GROMACS .gro file of C-alpha atoms in nm:
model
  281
    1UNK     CA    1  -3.954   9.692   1.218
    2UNK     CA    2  -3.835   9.356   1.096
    3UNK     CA    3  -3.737   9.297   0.751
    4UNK     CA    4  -3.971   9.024   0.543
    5UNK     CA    5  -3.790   8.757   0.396
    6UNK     CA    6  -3.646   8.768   0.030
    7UNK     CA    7  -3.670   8.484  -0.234
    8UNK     CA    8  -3.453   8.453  -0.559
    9UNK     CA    9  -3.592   8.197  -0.810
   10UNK     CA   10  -3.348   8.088  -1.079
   11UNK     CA   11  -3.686   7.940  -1.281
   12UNK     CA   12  -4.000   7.683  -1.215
   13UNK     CA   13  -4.188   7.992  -1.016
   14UNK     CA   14  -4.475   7.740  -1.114
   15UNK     CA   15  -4.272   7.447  -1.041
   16UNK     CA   16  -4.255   7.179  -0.771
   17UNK     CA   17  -3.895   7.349  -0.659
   18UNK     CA   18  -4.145   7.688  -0.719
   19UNK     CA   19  -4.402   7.571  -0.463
   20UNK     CA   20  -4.195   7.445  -0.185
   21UNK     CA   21  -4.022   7.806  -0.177
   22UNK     CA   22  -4.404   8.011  -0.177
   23UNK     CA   23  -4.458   7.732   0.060
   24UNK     CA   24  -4.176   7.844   0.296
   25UNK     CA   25  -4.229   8.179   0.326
   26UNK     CA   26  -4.594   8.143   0.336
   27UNK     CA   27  -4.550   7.953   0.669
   28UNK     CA   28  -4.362   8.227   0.829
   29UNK     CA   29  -4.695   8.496   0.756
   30UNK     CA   30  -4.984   8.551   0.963
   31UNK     CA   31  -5.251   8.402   0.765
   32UNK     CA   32  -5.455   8.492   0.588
   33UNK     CA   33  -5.120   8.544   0.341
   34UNK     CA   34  -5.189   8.848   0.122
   35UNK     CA   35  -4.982   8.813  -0.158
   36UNK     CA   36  -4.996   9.088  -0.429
   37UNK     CA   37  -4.840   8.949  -0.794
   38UNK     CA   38  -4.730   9.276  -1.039
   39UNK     CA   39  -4.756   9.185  -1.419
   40UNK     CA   40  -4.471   9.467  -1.432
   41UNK     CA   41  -4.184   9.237  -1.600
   42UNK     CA   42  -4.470   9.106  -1.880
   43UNK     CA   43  -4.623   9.414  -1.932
   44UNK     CA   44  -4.500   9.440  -2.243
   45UNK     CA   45  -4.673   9.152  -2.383
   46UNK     CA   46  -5.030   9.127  -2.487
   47UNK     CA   47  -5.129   8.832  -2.270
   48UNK     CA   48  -4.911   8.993  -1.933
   49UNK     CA   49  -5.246   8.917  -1.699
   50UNK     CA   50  -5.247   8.525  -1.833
   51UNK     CA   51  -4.845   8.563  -1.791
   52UNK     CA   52  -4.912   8.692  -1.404
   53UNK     CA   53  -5.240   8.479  -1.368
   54UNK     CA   54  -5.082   8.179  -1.399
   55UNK     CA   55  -4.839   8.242  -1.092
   56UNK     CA   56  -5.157   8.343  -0.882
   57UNK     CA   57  -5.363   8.088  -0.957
   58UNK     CA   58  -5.083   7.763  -0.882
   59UNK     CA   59  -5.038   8.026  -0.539
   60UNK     CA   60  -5.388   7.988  -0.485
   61UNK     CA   61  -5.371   7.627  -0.513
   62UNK     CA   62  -5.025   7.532  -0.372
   63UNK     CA   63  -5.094   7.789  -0.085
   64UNK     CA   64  -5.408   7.668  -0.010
   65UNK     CA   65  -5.367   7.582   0.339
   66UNK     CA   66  -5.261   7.955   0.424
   67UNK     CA   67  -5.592   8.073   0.301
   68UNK     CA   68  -5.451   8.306   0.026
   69UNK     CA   69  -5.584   8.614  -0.065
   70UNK     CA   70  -5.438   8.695  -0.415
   71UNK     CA   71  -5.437   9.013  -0.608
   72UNK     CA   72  -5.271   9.018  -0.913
   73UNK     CA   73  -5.192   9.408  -0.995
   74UNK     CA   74  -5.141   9.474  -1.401
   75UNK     CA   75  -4.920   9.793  -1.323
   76UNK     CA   76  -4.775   9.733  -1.667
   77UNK     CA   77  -4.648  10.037  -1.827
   78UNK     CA   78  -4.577  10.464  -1.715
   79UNK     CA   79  -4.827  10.701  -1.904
   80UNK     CA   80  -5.103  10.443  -1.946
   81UNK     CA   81  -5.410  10.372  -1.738
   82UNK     CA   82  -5.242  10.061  -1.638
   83UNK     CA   83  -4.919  10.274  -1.442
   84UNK     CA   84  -4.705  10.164  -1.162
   85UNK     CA   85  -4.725  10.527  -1.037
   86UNK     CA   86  -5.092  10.515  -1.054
   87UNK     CA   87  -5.211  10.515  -0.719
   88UNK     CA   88  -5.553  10.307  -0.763
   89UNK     CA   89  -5.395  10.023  -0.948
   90UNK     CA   90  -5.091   9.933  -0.711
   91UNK     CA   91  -5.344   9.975  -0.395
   92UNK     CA   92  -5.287   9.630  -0.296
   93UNK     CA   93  -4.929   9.624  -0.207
   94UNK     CA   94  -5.011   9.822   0.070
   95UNK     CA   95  -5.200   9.536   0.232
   96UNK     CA   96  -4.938   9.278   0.104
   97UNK     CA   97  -4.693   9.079   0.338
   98UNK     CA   98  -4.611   8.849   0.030
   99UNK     CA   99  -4.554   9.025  -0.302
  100UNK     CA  100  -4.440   8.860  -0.630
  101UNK     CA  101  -4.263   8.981  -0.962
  102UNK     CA  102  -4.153   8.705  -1.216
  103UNK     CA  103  -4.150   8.626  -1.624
  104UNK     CA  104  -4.123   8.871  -1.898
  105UNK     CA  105  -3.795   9.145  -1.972
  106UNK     CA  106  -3.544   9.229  -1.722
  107UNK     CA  107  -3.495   9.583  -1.899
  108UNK     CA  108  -3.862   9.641  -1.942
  109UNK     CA  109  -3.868   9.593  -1.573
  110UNK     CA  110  -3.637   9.807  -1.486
  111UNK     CA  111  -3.727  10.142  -1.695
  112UNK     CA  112  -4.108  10.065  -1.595
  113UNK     CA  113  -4.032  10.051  -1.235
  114UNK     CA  114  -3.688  10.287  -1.179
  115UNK     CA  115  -3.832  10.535  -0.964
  116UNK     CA  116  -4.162  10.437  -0.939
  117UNK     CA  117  -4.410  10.452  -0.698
  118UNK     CA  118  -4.471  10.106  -0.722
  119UNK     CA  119  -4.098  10.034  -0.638
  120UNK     CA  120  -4.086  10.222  -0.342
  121UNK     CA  121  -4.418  10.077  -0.225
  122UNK     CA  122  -4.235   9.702  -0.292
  123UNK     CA  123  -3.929   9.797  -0.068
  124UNK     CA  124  -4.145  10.014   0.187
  125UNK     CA  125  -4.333   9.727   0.230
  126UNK     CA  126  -4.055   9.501   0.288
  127UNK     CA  127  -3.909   9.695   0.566
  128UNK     CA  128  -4.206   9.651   0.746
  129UNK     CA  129  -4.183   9.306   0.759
  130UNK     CA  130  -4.331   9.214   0.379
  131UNK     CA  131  -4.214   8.847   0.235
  132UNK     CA  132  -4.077   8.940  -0.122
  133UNK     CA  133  -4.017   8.669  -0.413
  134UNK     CA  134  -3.851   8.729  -0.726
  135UNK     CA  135  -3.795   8.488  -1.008
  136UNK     CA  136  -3.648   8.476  -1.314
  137UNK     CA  137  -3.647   8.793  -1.532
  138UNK     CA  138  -3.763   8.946  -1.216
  139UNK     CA  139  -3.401   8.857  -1.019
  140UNK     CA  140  -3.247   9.012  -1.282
  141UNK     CA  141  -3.465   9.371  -1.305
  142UNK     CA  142  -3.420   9.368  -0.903
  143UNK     CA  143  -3.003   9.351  -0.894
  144UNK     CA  144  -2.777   9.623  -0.881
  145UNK     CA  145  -2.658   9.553  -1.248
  146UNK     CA  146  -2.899   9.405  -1.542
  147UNK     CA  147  -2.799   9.171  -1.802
  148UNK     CA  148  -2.987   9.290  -2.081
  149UNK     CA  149  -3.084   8.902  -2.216
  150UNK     CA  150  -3.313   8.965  -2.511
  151UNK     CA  151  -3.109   9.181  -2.661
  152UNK     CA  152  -2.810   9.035  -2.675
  153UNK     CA  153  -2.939   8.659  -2.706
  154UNK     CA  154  -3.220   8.781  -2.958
  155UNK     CA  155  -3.145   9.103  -3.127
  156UNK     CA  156  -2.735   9.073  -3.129
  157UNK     CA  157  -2.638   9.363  -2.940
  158UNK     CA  158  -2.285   9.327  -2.786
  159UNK     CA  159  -2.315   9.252  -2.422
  160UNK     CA  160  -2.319   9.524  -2.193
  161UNK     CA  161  -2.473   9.579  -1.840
  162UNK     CA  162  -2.754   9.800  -1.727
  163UNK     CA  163  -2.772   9.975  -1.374
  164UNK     CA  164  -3.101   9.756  -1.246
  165UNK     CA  165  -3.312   9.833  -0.957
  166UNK     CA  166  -3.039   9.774  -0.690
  167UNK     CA  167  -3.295   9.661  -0.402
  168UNK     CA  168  -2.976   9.649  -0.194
  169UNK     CA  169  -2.802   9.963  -0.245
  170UNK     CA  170  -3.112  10.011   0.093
  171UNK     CA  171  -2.861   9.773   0.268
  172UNK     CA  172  -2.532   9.888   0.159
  173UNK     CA  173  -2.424   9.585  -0.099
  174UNK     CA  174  -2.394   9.581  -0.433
  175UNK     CA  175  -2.574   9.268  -0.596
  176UNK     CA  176  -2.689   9.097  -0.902
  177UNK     CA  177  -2.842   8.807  -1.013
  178UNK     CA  178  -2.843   8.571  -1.352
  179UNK     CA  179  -3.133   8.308  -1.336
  180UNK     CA  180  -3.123   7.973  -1.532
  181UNK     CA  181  -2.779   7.986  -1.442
  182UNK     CA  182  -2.698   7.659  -1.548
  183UNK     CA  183  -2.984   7.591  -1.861
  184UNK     CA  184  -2.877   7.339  -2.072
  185UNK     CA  185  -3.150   7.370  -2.384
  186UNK     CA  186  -2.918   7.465  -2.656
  187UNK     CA  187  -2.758   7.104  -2.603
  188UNK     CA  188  -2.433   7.037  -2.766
  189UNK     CA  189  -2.485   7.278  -3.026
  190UNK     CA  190  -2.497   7.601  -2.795
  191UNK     CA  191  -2.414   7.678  -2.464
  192UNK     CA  192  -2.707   7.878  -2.341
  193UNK     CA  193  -2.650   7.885  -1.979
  194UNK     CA  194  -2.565   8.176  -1.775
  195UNK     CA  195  -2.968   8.280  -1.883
  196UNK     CA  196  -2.878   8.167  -2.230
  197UNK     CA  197  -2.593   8.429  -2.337
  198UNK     CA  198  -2.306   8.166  -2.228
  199UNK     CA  199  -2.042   8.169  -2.033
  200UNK     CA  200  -1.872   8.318  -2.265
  201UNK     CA  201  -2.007   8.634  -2.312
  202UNK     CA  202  -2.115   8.623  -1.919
  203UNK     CA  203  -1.725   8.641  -1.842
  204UNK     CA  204  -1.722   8.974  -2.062
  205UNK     CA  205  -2.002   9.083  -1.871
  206UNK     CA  206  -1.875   9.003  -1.529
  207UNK     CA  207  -1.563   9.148  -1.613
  208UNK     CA  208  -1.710   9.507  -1.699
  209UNK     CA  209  -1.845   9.516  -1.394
  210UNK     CA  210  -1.717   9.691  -1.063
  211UNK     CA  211  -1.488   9.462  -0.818
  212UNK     CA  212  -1.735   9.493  -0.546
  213UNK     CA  213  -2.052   9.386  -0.730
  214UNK     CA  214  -2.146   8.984  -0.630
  215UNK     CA  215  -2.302   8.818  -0.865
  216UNK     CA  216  -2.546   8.541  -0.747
  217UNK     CA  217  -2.617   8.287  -1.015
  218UNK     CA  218  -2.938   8.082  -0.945
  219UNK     CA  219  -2.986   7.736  -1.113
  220UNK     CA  220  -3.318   7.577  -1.260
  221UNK     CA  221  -3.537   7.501  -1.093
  222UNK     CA  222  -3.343   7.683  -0.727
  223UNK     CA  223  -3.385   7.951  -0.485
  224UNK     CA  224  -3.243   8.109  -0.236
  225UNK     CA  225  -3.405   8.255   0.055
  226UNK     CA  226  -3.266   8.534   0.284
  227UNK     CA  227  -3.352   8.566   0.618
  228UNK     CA  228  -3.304   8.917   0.743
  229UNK     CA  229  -3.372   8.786   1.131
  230UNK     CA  230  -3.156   8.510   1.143
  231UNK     CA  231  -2.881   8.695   0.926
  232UNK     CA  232  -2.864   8.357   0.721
  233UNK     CA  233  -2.920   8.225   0.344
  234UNK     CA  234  -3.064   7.909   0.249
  235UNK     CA  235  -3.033   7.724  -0.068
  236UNK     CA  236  -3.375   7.540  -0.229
  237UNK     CA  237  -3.461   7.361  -0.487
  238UNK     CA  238  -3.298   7.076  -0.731
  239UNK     CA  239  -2.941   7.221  -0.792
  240UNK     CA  240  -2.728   7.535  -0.647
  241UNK     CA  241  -2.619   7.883  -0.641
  242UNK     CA  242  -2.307   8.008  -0.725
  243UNK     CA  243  -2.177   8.356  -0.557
  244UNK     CA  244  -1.953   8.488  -0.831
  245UNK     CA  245  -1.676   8.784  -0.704
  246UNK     CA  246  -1.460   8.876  -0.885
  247UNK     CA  247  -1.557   8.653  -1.159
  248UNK     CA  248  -1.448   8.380  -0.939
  249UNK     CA  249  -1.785   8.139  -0.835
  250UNK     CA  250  -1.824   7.969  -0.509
  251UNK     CA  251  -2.113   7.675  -0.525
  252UNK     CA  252  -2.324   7.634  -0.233
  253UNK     CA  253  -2.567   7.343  -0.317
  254UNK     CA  254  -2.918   7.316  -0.205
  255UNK     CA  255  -2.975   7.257   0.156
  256UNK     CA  256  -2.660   7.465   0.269
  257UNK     CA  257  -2.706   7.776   0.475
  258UNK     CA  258  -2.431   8.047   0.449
  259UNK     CA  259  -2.435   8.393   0.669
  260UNK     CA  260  -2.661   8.667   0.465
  261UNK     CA  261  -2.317   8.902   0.485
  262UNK     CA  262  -2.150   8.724   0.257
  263UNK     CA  263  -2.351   8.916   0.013
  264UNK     CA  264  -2.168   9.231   0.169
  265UNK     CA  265  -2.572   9.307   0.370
  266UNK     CA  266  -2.542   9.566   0.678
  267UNK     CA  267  -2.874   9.579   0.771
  268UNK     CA  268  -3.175   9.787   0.809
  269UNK     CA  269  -3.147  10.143   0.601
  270UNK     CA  270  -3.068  10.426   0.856
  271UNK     CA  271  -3.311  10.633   0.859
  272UNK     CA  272  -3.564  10.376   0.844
  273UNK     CA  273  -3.741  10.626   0.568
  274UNK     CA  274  -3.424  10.681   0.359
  275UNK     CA  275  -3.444  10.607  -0.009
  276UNK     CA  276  -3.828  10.623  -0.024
  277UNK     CA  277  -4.047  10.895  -0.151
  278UNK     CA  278  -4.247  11.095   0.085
  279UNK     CA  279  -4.544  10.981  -0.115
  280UNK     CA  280  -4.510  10.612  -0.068
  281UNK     CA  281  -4.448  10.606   0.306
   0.00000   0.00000   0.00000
């Protein structure tokens, strides 16, 4: 099988940057696209299905000419009705080619999905040929090591790394990812890029981490979409990306290609099943 495509966005998921991205990857589906978006990330908050919602609905209408069928599947948190291990409610990403994760917590994410079914459906899925699209807290939750934002930009914790999802550990590289990589709100008073802990306290980070991790920071309003086939990556959007090893960043602006091993990538998982519970495949 042929793996899907993968999409990193570094923010604007409803943007015009946003759009031209879904728009990419929608092209390369057979249509209808079936796109499957998990609340997961917001499931924390009250209003996760407006949070998820709102992604659907500009997919409906940006993707409108790929006659989009759109479920949006509120998988929100283990031990509730509303379980990414629960079987009825993450149905649809077994008809997905195009699934979705976005806005809310990065560690939320992560201990909602870490083992779940609904994770192993996500990467099952991709290595039969399923587009996947991750932006902002999402990137984060998905990389081999987590930058735990809120509470270290919100609650003051010191800065410290979590082990995230790691979707590719499945192809033997270690990789992160920091969205709003280069945010610029805090102004002159406070830097608040590197997703607003600053560089800073992103070098301490970086530095704690091991030498072969790569780090791939994703501007505003930017993507960057791998193409397993091809064996390249291609940089969209407004600004750039910036492959940090050790600590050290290389900029590759947007419409630059650069080969997918450069993010240390081998290829398909050997066994093909390997990784994945028995129950998901």
């Amino acid at each position: 099988m042929a793996l899907g495509q993968i999409a990193f966005l570094g923010s604007g998921e409803t943007s015009r940057a946003g759009g031209t991205i879904f728009e990419t990857l929608a092209r390369a589906l057979p249509q209808p696209v079936r796109i499957a978006v998990l609340e997961t990330p917001a499931g924390f908050e009250l209003n996760s299905h407006q949070v998820a919602g709102r992604v659907a609905d500009f997919m409906k209408t940006r993707l409108q000419n790929y006659t989009p069928v759109i479920d949006v599947i509120p998988a929100r948190k283990r031990g509730t009705p509303f379980s990414p291990d629960e079987p009825s409610i993450i149905k649809p990403l077994l008809y997905a080619n195009f699934i979705f994760m976005g806005p809310g917590s990065p560690t939320y994410a992560i201990r909602q999905l870490q083992g779940s079914l609904a994770w192993d459906l996500v990467r099952a899925r991709h290595r039969m040929g399923a587009t996947l699209a991750f932006a902002s807290s999402a990137t984060i939750a998905v990389g081999a090591w987590g930058l735990p934002v809120y509470e270290v930009y919100k609650v003051g914790q010191d800065i410290h790394s979590v082990p995230g999802l790691n979707l590719f550990k499945d192809f033997g590289a270690m990789v992160s990812f920091i969205p709003h990589w280069n945010n610029a709100e805090g102004g002159d008073d406070v830097d608040t890029s590197r997703c607003f802990v600053g560089r800073e306290r992103f070098d301490i980070w970086c530095n704690s981490l091991p030498a072969e991790n790569i780090t791939v920071g994703l501007d505003e309003h930017t993507g960057l979409i791998l193409d397993f086939e091809s064996g390249q990556c291609e940089v969209s959007g407004v600004s750039s990306v910036s492959l940090v090893h050790d600590c050290e960043a290389k900029i590759y602006p947007a419409g630059v290609k650069f080969p997918l091993n450069q993010l240390g990538t081998t290829g398909m998982p050997e066994p093909f099943e390997e990784g994945i519970s028995r129950q998901a495949w």
